[in-house]
Coordinates of C-alpha atoms and ligand atoms in Angstrom, one line a residue:
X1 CA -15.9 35.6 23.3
X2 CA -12.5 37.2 24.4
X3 CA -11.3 39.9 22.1
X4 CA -8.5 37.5 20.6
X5 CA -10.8 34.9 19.8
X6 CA -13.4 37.7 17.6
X7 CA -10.0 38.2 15.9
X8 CA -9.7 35.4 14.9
X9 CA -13.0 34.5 13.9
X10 CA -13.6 37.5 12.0
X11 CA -9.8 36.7 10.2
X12 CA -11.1 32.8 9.2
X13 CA -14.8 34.5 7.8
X14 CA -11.9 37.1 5.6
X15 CA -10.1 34.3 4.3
X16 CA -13.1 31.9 3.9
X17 CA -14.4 34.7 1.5
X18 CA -11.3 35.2 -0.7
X19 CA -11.8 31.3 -1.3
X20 CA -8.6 30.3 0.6
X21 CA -10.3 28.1 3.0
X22 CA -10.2 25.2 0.4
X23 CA -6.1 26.0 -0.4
X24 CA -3.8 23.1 0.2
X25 CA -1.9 23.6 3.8
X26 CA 0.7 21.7 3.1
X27 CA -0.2 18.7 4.0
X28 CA -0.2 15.7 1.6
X29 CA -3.0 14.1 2.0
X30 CA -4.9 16.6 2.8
X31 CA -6.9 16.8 5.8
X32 CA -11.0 17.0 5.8
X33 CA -10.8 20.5 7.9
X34 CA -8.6 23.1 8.4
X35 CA -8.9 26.2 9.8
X36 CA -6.1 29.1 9.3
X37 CA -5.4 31.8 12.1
X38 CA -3.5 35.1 12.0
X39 CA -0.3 34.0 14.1
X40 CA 2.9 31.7 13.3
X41 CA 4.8 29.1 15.7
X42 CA 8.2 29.8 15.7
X43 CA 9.6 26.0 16.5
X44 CA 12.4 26.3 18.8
X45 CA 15.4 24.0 18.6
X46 CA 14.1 22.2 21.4
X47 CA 10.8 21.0 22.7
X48 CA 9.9 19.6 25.7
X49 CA 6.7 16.6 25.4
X50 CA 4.2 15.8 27.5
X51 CA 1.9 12.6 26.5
X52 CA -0.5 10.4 28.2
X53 CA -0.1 6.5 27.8
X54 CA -2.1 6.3 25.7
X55 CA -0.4 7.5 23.3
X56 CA 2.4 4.7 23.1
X57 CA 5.9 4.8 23.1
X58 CA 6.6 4.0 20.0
X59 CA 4.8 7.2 18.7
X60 CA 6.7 9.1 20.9
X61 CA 9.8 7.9 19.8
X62 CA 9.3 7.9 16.3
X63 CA 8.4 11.6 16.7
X64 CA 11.4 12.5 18.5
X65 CA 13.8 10.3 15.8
X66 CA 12.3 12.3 13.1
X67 CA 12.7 16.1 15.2
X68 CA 16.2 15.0 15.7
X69 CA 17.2 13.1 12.3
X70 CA 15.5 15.7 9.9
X71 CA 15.7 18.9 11.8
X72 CA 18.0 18.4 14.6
X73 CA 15.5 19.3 17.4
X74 CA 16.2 17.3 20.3
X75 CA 13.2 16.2 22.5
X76 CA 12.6 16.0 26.3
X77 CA 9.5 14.4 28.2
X78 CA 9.9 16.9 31.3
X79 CA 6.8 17.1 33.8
X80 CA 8.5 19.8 35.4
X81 CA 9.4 22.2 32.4
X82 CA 7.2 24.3 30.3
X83 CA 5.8 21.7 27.4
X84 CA 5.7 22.8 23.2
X85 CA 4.2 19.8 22.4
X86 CA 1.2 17.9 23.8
X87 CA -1.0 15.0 23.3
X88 CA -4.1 14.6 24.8
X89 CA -7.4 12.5 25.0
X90 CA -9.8 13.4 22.8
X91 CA -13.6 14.4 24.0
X92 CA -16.5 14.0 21.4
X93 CA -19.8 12.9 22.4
X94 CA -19.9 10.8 19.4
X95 CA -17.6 8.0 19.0
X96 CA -14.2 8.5 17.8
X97 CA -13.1 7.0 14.1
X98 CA -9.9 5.4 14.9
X99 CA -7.7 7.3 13.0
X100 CA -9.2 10.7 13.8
X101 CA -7.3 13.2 15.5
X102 CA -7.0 16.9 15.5
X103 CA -3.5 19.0 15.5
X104 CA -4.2 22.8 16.9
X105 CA -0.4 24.6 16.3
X106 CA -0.9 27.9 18.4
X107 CA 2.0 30.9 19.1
X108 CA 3.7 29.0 21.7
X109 CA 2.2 25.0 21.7
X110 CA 1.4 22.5 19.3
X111 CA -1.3 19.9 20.3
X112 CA -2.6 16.3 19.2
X113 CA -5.4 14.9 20.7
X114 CA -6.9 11.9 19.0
X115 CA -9.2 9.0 20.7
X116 CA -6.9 6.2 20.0
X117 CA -3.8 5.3 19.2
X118 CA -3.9 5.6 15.6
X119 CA -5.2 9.0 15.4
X120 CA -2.0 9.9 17.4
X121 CA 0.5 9.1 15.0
X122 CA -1.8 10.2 12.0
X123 CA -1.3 13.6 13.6
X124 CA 2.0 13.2 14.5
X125 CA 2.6 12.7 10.4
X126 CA 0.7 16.1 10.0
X127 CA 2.9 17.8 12.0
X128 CA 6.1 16.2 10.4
X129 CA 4.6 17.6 7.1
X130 CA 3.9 21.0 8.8
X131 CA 7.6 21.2 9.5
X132 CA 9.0 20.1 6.3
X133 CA 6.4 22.3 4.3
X134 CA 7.0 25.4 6.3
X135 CA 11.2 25.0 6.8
X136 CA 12.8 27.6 5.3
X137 CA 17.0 28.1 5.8
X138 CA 16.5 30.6 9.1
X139 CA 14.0 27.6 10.7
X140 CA 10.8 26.6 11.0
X141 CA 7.9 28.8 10.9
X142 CA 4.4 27.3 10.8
X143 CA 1.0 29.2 11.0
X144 CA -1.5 29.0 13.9
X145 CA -3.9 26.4 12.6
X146 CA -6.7 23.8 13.6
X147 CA -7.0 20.4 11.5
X148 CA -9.6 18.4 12.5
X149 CA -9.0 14.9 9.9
X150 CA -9.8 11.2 9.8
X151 CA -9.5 9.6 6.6
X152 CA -12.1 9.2 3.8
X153 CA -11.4 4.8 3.2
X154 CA -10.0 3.1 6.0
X155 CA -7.8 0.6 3.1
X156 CA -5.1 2.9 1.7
X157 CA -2.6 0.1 0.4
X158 CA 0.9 -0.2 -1.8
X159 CA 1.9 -3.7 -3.2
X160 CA 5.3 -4.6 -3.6
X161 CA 6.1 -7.5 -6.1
X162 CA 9.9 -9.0 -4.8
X163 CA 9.4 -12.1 -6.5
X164 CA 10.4 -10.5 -9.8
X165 CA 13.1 -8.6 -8.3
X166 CA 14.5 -8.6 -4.8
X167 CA 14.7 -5.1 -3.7
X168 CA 15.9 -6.0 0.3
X169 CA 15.2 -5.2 4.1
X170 CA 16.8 -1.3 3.7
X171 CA 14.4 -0.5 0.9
X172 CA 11.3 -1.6 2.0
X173 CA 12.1 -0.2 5.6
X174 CA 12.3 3.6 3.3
X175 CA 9.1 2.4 1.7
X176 CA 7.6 2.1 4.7
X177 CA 8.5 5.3 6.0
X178 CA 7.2 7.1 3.1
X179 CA 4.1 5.2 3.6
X180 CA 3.5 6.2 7.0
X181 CA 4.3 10.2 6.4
X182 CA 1.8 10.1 4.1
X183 CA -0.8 7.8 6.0
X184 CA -0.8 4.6 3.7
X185 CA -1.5 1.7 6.3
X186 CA -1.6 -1.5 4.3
X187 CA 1.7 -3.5 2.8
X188 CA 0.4 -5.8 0.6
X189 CA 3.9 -8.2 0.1
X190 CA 3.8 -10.2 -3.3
X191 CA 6.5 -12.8 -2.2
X192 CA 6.3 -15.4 -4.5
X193 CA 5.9 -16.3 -8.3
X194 CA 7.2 -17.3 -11.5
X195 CA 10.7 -16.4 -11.0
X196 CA 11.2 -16.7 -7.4
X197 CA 10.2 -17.5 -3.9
X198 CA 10.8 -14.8 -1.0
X199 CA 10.4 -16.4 2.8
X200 CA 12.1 -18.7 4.6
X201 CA 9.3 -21.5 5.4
X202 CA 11.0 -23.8 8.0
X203 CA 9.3 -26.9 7.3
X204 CA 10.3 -26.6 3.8
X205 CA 13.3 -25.3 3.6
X206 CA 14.1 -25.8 -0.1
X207 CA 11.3 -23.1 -1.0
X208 CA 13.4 -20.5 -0.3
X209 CA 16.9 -21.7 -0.4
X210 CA 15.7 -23.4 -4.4
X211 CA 12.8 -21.3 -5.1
X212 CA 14.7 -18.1 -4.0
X213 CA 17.3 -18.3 -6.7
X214 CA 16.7 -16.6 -9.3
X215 CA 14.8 -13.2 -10.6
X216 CA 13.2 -12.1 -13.7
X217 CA 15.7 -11.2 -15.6
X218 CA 18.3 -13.4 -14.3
X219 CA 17.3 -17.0 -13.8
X220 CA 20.3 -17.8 -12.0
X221 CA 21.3 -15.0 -9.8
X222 CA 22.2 -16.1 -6.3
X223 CA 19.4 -17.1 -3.9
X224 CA 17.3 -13.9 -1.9
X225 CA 14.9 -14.8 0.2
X226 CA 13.3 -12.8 3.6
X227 CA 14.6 -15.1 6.8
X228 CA 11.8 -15.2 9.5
X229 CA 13.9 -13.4 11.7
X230 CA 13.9 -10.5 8.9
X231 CA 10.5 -11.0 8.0
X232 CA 10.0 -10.2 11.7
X233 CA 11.7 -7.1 12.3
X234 CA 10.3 -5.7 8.9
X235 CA 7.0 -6.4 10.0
X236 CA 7.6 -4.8 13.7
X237 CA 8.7 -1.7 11.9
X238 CA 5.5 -1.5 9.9
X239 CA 3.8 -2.1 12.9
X240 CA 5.5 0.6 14.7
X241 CA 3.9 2.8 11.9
X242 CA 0.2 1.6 12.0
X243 CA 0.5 0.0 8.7
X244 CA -0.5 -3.6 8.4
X245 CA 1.0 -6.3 6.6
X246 CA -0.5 -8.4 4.1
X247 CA 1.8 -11.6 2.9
X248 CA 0.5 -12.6 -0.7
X249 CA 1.2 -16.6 -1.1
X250 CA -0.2 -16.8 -4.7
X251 CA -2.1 -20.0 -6.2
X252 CA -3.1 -22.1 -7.6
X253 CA -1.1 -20.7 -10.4
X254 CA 2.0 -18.3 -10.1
X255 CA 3.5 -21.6 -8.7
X256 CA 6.6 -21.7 -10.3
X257 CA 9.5 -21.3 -8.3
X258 CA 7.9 -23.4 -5.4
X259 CA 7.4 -26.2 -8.0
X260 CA 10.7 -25.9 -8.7
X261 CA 11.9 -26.3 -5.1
X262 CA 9.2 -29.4 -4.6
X263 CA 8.1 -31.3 -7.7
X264 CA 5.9 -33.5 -6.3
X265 CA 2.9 -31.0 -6.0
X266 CA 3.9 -29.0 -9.3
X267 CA 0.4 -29.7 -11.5
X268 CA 1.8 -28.8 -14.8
X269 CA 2.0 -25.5 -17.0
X270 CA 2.3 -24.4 -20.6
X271 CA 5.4 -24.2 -23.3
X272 CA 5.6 -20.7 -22.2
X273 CA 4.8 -21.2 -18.3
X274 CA 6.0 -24.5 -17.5
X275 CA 4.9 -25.9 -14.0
X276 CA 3.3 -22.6 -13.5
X277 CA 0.2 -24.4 -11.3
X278 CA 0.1 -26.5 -8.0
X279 CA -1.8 -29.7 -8.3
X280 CA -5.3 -29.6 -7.5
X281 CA -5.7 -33.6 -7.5
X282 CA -3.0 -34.3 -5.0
X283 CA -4.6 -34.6 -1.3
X284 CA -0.5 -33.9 -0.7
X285 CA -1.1 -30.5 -1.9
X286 CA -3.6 -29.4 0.6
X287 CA -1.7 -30.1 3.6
X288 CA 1.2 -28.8 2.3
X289 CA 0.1 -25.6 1.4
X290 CA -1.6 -25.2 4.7
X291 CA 1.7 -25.8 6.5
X292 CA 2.7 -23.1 4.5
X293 CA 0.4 -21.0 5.5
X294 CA -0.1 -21.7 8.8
X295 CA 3.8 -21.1 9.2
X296 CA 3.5 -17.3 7.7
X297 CA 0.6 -16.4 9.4
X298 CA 2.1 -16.9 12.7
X299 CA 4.5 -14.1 11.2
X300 CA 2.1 -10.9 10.0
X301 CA -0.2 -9.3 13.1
X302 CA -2.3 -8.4 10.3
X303 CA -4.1 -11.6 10.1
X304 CA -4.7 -11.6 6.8
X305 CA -3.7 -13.8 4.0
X306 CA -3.4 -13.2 0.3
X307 CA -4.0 -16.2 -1.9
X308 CA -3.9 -14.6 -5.0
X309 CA -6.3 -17.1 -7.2
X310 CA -5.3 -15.0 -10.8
X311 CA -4.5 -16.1 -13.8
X312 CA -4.4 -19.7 -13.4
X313 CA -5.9 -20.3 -17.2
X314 CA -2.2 -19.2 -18.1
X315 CA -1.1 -22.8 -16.9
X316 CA -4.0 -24.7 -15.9
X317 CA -4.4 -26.3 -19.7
X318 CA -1.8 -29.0 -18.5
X319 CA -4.6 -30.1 -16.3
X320 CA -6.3 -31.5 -18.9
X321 CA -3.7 -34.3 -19.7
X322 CA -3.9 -35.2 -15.9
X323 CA -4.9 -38.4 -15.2
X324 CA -6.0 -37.8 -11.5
X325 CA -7.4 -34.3 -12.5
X326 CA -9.6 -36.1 -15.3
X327 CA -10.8 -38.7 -12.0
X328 CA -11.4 -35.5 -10.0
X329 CA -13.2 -33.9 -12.2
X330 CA -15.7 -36.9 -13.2
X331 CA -16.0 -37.7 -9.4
X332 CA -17.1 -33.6 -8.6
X333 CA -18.8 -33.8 -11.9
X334 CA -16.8 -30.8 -13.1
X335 CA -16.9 -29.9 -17.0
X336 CA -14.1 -27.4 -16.9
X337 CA -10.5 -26.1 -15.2
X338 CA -12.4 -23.2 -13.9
X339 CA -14.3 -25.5 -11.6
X340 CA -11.7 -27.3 -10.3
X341 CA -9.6 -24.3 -9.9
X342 CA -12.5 -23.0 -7.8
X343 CA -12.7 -26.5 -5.7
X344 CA -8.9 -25.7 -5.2
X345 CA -10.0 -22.1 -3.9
X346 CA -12.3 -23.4 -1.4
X347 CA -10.3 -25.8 0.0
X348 CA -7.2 -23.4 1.1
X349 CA -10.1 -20.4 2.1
X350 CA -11.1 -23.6 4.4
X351 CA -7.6 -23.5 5.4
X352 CA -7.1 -19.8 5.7
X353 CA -10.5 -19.9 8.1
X354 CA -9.2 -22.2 10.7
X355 CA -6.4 -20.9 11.0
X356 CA -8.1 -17.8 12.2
X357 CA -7.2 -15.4 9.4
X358 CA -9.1 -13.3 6.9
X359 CA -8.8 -14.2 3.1
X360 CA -7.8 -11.5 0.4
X361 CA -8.0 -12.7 -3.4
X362 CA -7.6 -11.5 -6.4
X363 CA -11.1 -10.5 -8.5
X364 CA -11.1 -13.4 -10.4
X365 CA -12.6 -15.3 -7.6
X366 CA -15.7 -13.0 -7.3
X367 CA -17.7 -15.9 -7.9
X368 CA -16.2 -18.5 -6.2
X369 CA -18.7 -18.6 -3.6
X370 CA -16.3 -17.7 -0.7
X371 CA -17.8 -16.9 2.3
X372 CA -18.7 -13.4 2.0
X373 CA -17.8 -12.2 5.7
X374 CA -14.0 -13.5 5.8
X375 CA -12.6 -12.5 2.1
X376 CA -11.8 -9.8 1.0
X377 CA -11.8 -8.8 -2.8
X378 CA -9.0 -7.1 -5.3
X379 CA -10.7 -5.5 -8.2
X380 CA -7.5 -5.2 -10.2
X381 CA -8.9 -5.5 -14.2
X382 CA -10.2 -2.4 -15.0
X383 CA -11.2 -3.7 -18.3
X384 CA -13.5 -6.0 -17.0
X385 CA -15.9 -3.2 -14.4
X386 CA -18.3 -6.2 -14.3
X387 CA -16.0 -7.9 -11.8
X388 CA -16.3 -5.5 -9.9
X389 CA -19.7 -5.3 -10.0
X390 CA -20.1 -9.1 -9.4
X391 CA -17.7 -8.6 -6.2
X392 CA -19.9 -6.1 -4.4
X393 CA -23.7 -8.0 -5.4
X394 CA -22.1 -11.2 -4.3
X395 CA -21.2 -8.9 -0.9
X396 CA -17.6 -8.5 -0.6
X397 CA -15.4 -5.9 1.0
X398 CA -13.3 -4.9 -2.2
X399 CA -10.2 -2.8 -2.6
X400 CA -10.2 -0.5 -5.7
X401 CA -7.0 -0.9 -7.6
X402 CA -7.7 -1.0 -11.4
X403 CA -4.2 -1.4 -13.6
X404 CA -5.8 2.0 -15.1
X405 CA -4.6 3.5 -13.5
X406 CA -3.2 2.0 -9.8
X407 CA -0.4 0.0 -11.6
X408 CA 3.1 1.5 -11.1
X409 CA 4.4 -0.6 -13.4
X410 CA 2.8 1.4 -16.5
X411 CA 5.0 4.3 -17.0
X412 CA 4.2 7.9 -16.0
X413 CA 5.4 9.9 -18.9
X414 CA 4.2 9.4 -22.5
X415 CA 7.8 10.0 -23.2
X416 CA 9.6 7.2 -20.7
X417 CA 9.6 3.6 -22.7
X418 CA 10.8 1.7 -19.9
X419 CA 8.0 0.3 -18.2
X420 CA 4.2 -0.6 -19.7
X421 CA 1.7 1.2 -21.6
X422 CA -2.0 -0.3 -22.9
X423 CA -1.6 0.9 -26.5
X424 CA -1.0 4.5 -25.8
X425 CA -2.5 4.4 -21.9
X426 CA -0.4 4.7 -19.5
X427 CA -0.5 5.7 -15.7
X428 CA 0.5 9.7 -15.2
X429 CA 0.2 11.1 -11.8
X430 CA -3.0 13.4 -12.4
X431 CA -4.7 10.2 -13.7
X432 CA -3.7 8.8 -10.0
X433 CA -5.1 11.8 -8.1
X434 CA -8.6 12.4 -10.3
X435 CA -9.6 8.8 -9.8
X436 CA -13.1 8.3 -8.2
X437 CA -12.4 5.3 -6.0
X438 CA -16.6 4.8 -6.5
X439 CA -16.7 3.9 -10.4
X440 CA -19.9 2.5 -10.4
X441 CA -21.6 4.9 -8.7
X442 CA -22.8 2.1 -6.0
X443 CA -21.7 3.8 -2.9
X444 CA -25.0 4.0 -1.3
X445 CA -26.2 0.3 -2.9
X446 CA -23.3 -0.7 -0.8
X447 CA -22.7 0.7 1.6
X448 CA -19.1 0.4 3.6
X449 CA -18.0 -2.4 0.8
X450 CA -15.7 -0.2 -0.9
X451 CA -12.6 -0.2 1.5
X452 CA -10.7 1.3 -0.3
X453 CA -7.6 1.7 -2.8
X454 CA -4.3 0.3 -3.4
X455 CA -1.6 0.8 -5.9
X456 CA 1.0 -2.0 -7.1
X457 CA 4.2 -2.6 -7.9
X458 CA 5.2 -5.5 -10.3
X459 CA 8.6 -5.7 -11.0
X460 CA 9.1 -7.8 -14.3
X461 CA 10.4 -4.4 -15.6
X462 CA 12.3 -3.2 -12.5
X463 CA 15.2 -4.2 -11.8
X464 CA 17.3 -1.9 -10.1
X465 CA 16.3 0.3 -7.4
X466 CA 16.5 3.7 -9.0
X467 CA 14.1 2.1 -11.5
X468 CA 11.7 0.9 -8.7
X469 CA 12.1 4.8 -7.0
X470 CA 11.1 6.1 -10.4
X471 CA 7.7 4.4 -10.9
X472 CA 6.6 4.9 -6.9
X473 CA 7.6 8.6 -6.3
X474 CA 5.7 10.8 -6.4
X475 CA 3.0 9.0 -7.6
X476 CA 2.4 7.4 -4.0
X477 CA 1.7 11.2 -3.1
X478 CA -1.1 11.1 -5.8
X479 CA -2.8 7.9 -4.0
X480 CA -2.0 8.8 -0.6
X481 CA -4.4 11.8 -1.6
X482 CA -6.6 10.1 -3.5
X483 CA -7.6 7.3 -0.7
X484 CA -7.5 9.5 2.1
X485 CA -9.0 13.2 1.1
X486 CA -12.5 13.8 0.3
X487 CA -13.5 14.8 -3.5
X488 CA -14.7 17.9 -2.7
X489 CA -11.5 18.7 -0.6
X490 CA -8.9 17.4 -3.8
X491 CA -7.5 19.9 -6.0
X492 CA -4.9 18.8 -8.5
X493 CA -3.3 22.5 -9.3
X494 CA -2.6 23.0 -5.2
X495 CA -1.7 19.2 -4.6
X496 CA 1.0 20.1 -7.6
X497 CA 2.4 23.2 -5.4
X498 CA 3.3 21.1 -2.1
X499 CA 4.4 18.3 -4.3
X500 CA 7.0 20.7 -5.8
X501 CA 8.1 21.0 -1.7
X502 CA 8.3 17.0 -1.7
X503 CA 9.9 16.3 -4.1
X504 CA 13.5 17.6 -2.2
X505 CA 12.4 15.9 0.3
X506 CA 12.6 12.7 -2.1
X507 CA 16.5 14.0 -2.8
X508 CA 17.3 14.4 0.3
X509 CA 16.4 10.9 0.9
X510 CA 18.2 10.1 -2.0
X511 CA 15.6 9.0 -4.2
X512 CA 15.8 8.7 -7.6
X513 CA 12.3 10.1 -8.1
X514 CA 10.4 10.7 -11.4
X515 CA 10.0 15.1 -11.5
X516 CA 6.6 16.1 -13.2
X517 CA 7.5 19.6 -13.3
X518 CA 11.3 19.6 -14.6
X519 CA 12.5 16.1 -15.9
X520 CA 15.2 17.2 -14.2
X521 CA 16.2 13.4 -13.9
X522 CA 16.1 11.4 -16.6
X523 CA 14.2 7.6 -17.0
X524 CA 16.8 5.1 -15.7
X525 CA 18.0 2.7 -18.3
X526 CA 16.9 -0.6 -16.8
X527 CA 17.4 -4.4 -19.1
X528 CA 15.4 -5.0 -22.1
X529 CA 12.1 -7.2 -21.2
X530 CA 12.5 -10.0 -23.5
X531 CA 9.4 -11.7 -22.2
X532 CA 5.9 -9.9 -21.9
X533 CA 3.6 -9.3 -18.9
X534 CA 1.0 -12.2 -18.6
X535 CA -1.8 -9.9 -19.0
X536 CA -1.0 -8.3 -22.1
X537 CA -4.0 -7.6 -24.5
X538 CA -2.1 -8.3 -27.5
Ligands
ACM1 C1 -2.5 -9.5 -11.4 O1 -2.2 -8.4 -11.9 N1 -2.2 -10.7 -12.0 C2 -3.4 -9.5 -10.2

């Protein structure tokens, strides 16, 4: 061991014993290991790269946007100059976790190596962190460090409901962003519902240029709808950031707005949620929502398709005064709407299977007896824990994401009254990072089923975008921690110290973020709901 190295060894043992080995580095989330030496980086106004192919040039480049946008470092990729940043292969005898990487920061270099592309830009996020966390107004000054990470659940998702409200390209581009610098990498897209449809479907145009008008709480505002072409370079953009995106087509119920755009396959509703189903009896319905779905797939790399399958009992009651639904049900032998809404279910996983794609429902259809190896389950009622349950005996991959407390839509202050509460439960941010993402203990029943968590965004209450900042920031900080960082590396009181550090970085990105510490901005004054969320206890 050189005489530098001792140093340094002896220095981590020091530290290690005054308990600062566990401190928060600055890094949200956190990484598994890090490692703390005596030395600081100094980063320099520029840096000079040097990368293998591996790599990819879009991680490059979204490195060297950021150095430039955020700190105005301007990048070079020069074989023949001395390099400050570095990525390289990563050797392990045993095989390397996709998003693994480790980031060494030393007195003069800084250095990712990773084993695939993933792991690359994971670390390149680190970094990004680093430098915002360690910026101070003479420059950047980061200590010499070793992080070796890869995340704790591969599924570290954030829905987005635009059906309710139409929030636009721009936005969800900054959402997008904020997922990737703090490793989120799924986009689960709720784009239609009650109130409105959101993509262009060419074969049936009027879906989107009918279904689109509209929002929740103005039924006839002007027509928004995602084109193709948009959907396209929204979903290259995600792409370019390792996150995945999922397209949520919801049925049988939440049918609304398509009914509205095409009648003829509208099975009925309620007094309260008129043509709120699609028609189960109408062979019509079948083909058409597989043309539907074949056209979106062909749009999302992810290759997965979310069906929804909730909440139909809040419309399916019109079935019973349905002629051909009575004749389908005596021919199937079916006693009740649950069977047939199951039959339904079935039918468009059939569709969802040759197409090639991967099915993701909603926890209702634990026990719909789809085929265990290509769905994917939502455990979303965290009143009902059996569902759960049911989901992972019946061998499903689930995602975690109870209302309680992984629905943004529930306020995060006692104090705020714009957005939901359960009696007097609502969603504050420590609530977000304490969660166990292994409620029933079954971790070790089932193994690898849990993939992991996911927080969402309905939007009946949200109606402007400062709103819509308000519920997500910083609570996506919370979850970011929560899916990726081991329990026994979380601590809430040293995740509340960097947060304090993120939160200008909100303002500077002009957020309109919800401060835990401060209030220093207050709850944004959005329309009064004058209908209530489906799923309302009372
Ligand atoms: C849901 O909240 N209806 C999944």
């Amino acid at each position: 061991m050189k005489l530098r190295s001792i140093f340094n060894f002896v220095l981590i043992l020091f530290i290690a014993g005054q308990s600062l080995f566990a401190q928060h580095i600055g890094i949200i989330p956190q990484p598994q290991e890090v490692t703390v030496f005596k030395d600081s980086l100094v980063v320099g106004k520029v840096l000079n790269l040097s990368a293998n192919e591996e790599v990819g040039i879009a991680t490059i480049q979204y490195l060297r946007h950021a150095l430039a946008d955020k700190y105005q470092i301007y990048s070079t990729i020069n074989k023949d100059k001395e390099v400050q940043i570095s990525f390289g292969q990563l050797k392990l005898t045993k095989e390397v976790h996709e998003e693994e990487y480790e980031l060494t920061i030393s007195n003069n270099r800084i250095t990712i190596v990773a084993g695939h592309p993933h792991g690359y830009f994971n670390g390149v996020n680190s970094l990004l962190q680093l430098m915002a966390f360690y910026e101070t107004p003479t420059g950047i000054k980061i200590p010499n460090l070793k992080i070796v990470d890869s995340p704790a659940y591969g599924w570290r998702g954030f829905m987005l409901d635009e059906s309710r409200h139409f929030f636009g390209k721009k936005k969800v581009k900054q959402l997008l962003d904020w997922m990737a610098f703090y490793k989120l990498n799924k986009f689960h897209w709720h784009l239609t519902d009650e109130p409105a449809w959101r993509i262009e479907i060419k074969q049936y145009p009027f879906l989107a240029l009918v279904g689109g008008i509209g929002s929740y709480t103005n039924p006839l505002s002007p027509t928004q709808y995602y084109t193709q072409e948009e959907i396209r370079e929204i979903v290259a953009y995600a792409t370019e950031r390792f996150i995945d995106v999922i397209p949520e087509i919801d049925m049988p119920g939440h049918a609304t707005a398509a009914n509205r755009a095409y009648p003829q396959f509208s099975g009925g509703g309620t007094k309260d949620h008129p043509d709120f189903t699609f028609h189960p009896a109408k062979e019509g319905t079948y083909q058409y929502l597989t043309n539907i779905l074949k056209e979106t797939n062909v749009l999302f790399p992810s290759n997965m398709l979310h069906l929804g399958g909730d909440e139909v009992s809040f419309g399916s009651e019109a079935w019973n005064a349905d002629a051909s639904i009575q004749k389908m049900k005596l021919r199937y032998n079916y006693r009740t709407n649950k069977e047939v809404e199951t039959h339904f279910m079935r039918r468009m996983a059939d569709s969802v299977y040759h197409i090639g794609a991967k099915l993701v429902v909603w926890d209702e259809m634990a026990d719909a007896g789809l085929p265990k190896d290509k769905t994917i389950q939502y455990w979303w009622r965290h009143d009902k824990i059996a569902q759960l349950e049911l989901a992972l005996e019946n061998g499903y991959a689930t995602v975690v994401c109870p209302r309680i407390p992984f629905y943004f839509d529930f306020v995060q202050d006692e104090k705020d009254r714009h957005g939901r509460k359960w009696g007097r439960v609502f969603n504050p941010l420590e609530s977000v990072y304490n969660y166990d993402l292994d409620p029933l203990k079954a971790k070790e029943q089932y193994p690898n089923q849990i993939l992991g968590v996911q927080a969402n965004l309905w939007t009946e209450g949200i109606s402007t975008i400062d709103k819509l900042d308000y519920m997500i920031f910083p609570r996506i900080a919370a979850l970011a921690e929560t899916a990726w960082t081991k329990n026994d590396r979380k601590n809430f009181t040293e995740f509340q110290q960097v947060l304090k550090k993120h939160l200008q970085l909100y303002k500077t990105d002009r957020i309109y973020y919800y401060d835990p510490f401060n209030k220093t901005l207050s709850e944004p004054q959005v329309e009064i709901l004058t209908k209530k969320y489906l799923d309302n206890p009372e």
